Coordinates of C-alpha atoms in Angstrom, one line a residue:
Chain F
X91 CA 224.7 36.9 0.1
X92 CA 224.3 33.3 0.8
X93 CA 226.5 31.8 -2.5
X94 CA 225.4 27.6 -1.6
X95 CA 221.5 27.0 -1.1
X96 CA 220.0 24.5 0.0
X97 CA 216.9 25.4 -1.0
X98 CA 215.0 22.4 0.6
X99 CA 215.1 22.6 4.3
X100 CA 213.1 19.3 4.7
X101 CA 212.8 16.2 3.2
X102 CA 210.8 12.7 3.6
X103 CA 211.5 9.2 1.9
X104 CA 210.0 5.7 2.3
X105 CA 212.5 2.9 3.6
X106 CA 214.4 1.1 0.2
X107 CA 213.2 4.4 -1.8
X108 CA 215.8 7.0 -3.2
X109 CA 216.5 10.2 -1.6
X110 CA 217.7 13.0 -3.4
X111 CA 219.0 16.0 -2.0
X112 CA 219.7 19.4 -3.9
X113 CA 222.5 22.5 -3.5
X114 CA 222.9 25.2 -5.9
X115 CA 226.0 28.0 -5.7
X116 CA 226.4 31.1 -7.6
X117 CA 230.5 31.4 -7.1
X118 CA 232.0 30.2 -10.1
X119 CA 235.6 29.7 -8.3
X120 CA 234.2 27.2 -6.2
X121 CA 235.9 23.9 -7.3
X122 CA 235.4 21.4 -4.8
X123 CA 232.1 20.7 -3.2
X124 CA 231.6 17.9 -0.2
X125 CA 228.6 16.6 1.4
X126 CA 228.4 16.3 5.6
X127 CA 225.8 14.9 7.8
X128 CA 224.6 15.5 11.0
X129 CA 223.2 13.9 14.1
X130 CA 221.6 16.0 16.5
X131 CA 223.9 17.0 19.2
X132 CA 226.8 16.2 17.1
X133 CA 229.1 17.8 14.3
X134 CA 228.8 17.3 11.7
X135 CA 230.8 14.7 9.2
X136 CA 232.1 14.3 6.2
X137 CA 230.2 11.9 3.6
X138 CA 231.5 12.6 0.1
X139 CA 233.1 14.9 -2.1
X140 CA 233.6 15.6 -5.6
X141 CA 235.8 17.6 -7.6
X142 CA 235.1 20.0 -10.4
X143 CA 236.7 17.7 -13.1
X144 CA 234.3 15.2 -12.3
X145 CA 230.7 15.3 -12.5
X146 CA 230.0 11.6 -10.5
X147 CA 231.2 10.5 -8.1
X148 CA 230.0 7.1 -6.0
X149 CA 230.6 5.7 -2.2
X150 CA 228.6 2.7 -1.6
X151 CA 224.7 4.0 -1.8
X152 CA 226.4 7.8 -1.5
X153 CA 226.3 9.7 -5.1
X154 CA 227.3 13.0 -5.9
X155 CA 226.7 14.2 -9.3
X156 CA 227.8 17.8 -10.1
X157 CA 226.4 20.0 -12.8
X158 CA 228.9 23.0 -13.5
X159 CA 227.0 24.7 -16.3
X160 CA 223.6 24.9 -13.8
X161 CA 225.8 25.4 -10.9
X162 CA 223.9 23.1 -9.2
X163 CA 224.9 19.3 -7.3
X164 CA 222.6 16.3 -5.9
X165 CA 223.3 14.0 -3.3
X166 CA 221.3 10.8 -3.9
X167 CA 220.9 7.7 -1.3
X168 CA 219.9 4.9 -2.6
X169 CA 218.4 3.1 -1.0
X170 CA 217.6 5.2 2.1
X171 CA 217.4 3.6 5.5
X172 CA 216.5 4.9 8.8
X173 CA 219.9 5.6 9.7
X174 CA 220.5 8.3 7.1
X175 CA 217.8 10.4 8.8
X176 CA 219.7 13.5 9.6
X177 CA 220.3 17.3 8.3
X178 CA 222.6 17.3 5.2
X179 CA 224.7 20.1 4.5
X180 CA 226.4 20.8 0.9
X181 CA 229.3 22.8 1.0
X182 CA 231.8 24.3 -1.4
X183 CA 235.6 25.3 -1.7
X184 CA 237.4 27.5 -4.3
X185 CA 240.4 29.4 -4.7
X186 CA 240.3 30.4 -0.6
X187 CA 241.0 27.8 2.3
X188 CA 237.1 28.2 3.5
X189 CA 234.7 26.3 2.7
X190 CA 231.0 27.9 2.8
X191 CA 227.9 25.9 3.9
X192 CA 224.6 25.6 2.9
X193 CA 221.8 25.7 5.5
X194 CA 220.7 21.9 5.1
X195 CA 218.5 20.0 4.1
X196 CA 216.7 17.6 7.1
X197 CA 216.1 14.5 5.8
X198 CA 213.5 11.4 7.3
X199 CA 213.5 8.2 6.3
X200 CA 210.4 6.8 7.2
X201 CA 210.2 2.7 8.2
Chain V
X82 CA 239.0 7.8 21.4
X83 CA 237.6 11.6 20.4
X84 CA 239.4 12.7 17.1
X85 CA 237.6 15.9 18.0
X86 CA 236.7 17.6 21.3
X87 CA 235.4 20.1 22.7
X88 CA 235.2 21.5 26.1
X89 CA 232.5 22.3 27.7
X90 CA 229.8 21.0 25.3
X91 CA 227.2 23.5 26.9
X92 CA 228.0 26.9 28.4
X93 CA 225.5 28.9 29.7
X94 CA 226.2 32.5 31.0
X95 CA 225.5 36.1 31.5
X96 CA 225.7 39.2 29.5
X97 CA 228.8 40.6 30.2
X98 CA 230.9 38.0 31.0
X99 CA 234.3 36.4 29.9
X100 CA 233.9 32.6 28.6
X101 CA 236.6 29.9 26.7
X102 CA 236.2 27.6 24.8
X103 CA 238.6 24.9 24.3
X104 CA 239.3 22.7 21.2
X105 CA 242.1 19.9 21.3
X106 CA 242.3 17.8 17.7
X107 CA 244.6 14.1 17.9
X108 CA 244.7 13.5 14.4
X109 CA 247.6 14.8 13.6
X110 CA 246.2 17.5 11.4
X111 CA 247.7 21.1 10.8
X112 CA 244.8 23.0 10.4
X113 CA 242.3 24.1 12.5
X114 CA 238.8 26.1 12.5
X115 CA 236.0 27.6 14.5
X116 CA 232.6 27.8 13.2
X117 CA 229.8 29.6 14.6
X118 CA 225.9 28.1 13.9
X119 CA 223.9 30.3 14.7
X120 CA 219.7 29.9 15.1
X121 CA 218.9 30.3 11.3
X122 CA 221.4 27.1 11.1
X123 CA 224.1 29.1 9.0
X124 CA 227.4 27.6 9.5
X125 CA 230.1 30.3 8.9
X126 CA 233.4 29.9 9.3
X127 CA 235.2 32.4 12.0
X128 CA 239.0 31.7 12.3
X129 CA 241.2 29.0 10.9
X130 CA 244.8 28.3 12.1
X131 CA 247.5 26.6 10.0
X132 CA 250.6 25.2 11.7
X133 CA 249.8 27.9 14.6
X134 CA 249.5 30.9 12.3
X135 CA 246.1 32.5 11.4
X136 CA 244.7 32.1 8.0
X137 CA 241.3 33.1 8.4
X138 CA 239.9 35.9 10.3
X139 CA 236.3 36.7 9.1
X140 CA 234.5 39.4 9.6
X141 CA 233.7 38.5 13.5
X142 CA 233.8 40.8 16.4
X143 CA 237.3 41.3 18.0
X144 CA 235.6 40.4 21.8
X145 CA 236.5 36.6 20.0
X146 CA 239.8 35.9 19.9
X147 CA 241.5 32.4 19.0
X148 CA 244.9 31.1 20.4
X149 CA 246.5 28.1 19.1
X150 CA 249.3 26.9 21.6
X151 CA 250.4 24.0 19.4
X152 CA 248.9 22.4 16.0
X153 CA 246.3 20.1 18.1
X154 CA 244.6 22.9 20.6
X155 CA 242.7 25.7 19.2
X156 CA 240.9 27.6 22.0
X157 CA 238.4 30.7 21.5
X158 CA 238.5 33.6 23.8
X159 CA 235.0 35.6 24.1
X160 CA 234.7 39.0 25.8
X161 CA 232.1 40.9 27.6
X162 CA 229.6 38.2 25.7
X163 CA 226.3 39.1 24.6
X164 CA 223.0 37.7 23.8
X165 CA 223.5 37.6 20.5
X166 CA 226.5 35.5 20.7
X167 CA 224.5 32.7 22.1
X168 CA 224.8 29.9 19.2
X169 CA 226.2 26.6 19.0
X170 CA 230.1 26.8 18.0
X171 CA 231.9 23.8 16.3
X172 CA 235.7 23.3 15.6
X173 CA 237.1 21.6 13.2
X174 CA 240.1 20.3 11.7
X175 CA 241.8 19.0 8.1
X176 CA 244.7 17.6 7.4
X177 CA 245.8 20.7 5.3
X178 CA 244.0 23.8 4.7
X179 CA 243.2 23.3 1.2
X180 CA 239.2 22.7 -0.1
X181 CA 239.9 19.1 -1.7
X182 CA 240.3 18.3 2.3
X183 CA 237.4 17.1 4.5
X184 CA 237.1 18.8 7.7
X185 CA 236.7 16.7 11.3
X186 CA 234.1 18.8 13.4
X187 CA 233.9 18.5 16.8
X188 CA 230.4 17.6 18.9
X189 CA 229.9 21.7 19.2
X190 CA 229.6 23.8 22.7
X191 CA 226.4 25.1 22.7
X192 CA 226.4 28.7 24.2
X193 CA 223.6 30.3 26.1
X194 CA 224.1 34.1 27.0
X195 CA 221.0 35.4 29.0

């Protein structure tokens, strides 16, 4: 029973354009939810979180906005660069020390 | 200077066989974990260690078995390994074990059991 979907596993944006990537859970408890990327070859690491009190949440072109009542949060880059190409994970926290992962969403920025 | 590392970053072995893993964190943090990706690119969770003491055990075969010697070395233990063990395993640590804290992942060991 996977309870955080990514249900995306691959995404492409033009240079300057937004990206917007997608994570729905089905655990109610869950009440802190933080976005990683990852480089081939590497862990991954830690972009942005957001807590359940909050449903925005902002770091430079990084937002988070979180929709408790759909169960569902975005992660949206704007504007993308080739850099951010990478596999993004969504993952969520509640109530237990674990957190639990999505499977990721790979995302291409195309120049 | 690695806030997170792993050693060896690929393993390859056979069936049967004993392997380690070591993990060694210099962030000061008191929690540590082991993740397990496997090729459908889950990331689960498999142990976590707080201050030494284990906080997490999942539901993962007891041929793996963790040691933490001190808050900044978390090594995993694999017996008689498998083929189905092959998978890329990451560690990780927080500052504390609670969800509001991001986790530092290491670059992963990727294991190869033939």
């Amino acid at each position: 029973d996977q309870q955080v979907k990514q249900n995306s596993p691959s995404l492409s944006v033009q240079e300057g354009r937004i990206s917007i990537l997608n994570c729905d859970y089905t655990n109610s408890m869950f009440d802190y939810f933080l976005w990683y990327k990852k480089y081939p070859a590497e862990g991954p690491t830690f972009l942005i979180s957001i807590s359940s009190i909050k449903d925005k949440n902002e770091d430079g072109r990084f937002t988070v906005f979180l929709n408790k009542s759909a169960k569902h949060l975005s992660l949206h880059i704007v504007p993308s660069q080739p850099g951010d190409s990478a596999v993004y994970f969504c993952a969520a926290s509640g109530g237990t020390y674990k957190y639990i992962f999505g499977t990721g969403t790979r995302l291409k920025v195309l120049a | 200077d690695t806030a997170v590392s792993q050693t060896p970053k690929y393993l390859v072995t056979q069936m049967g066989n004993d392997k380690s893993i070591k993990c060694e964190q210099n962030l000061g943090h008191d929690t540590m974990y082991w993740y397990k990706q496997d090729s459908k690119k889950f990331l689960k969770i498999m142990f976590s260690y707080n201050n030494k003491e284990l906080i997490i055990n999942e539901t993962v075969p007891n041929r793996f078995s963790p040691k933490s010697p001190d808050k900044a070395h978390l090594n995993l233990h694999i017996n008689s390994l498998e083929l189905g063990d092959s998978a890329v395993y990451f560690c990780a640590s927080s500052q504390e074990p609670r969800g509001s804290y991001e986790q530092y992942f290491g670059p992963g060991t990727r294991l190869t059991v033939t």
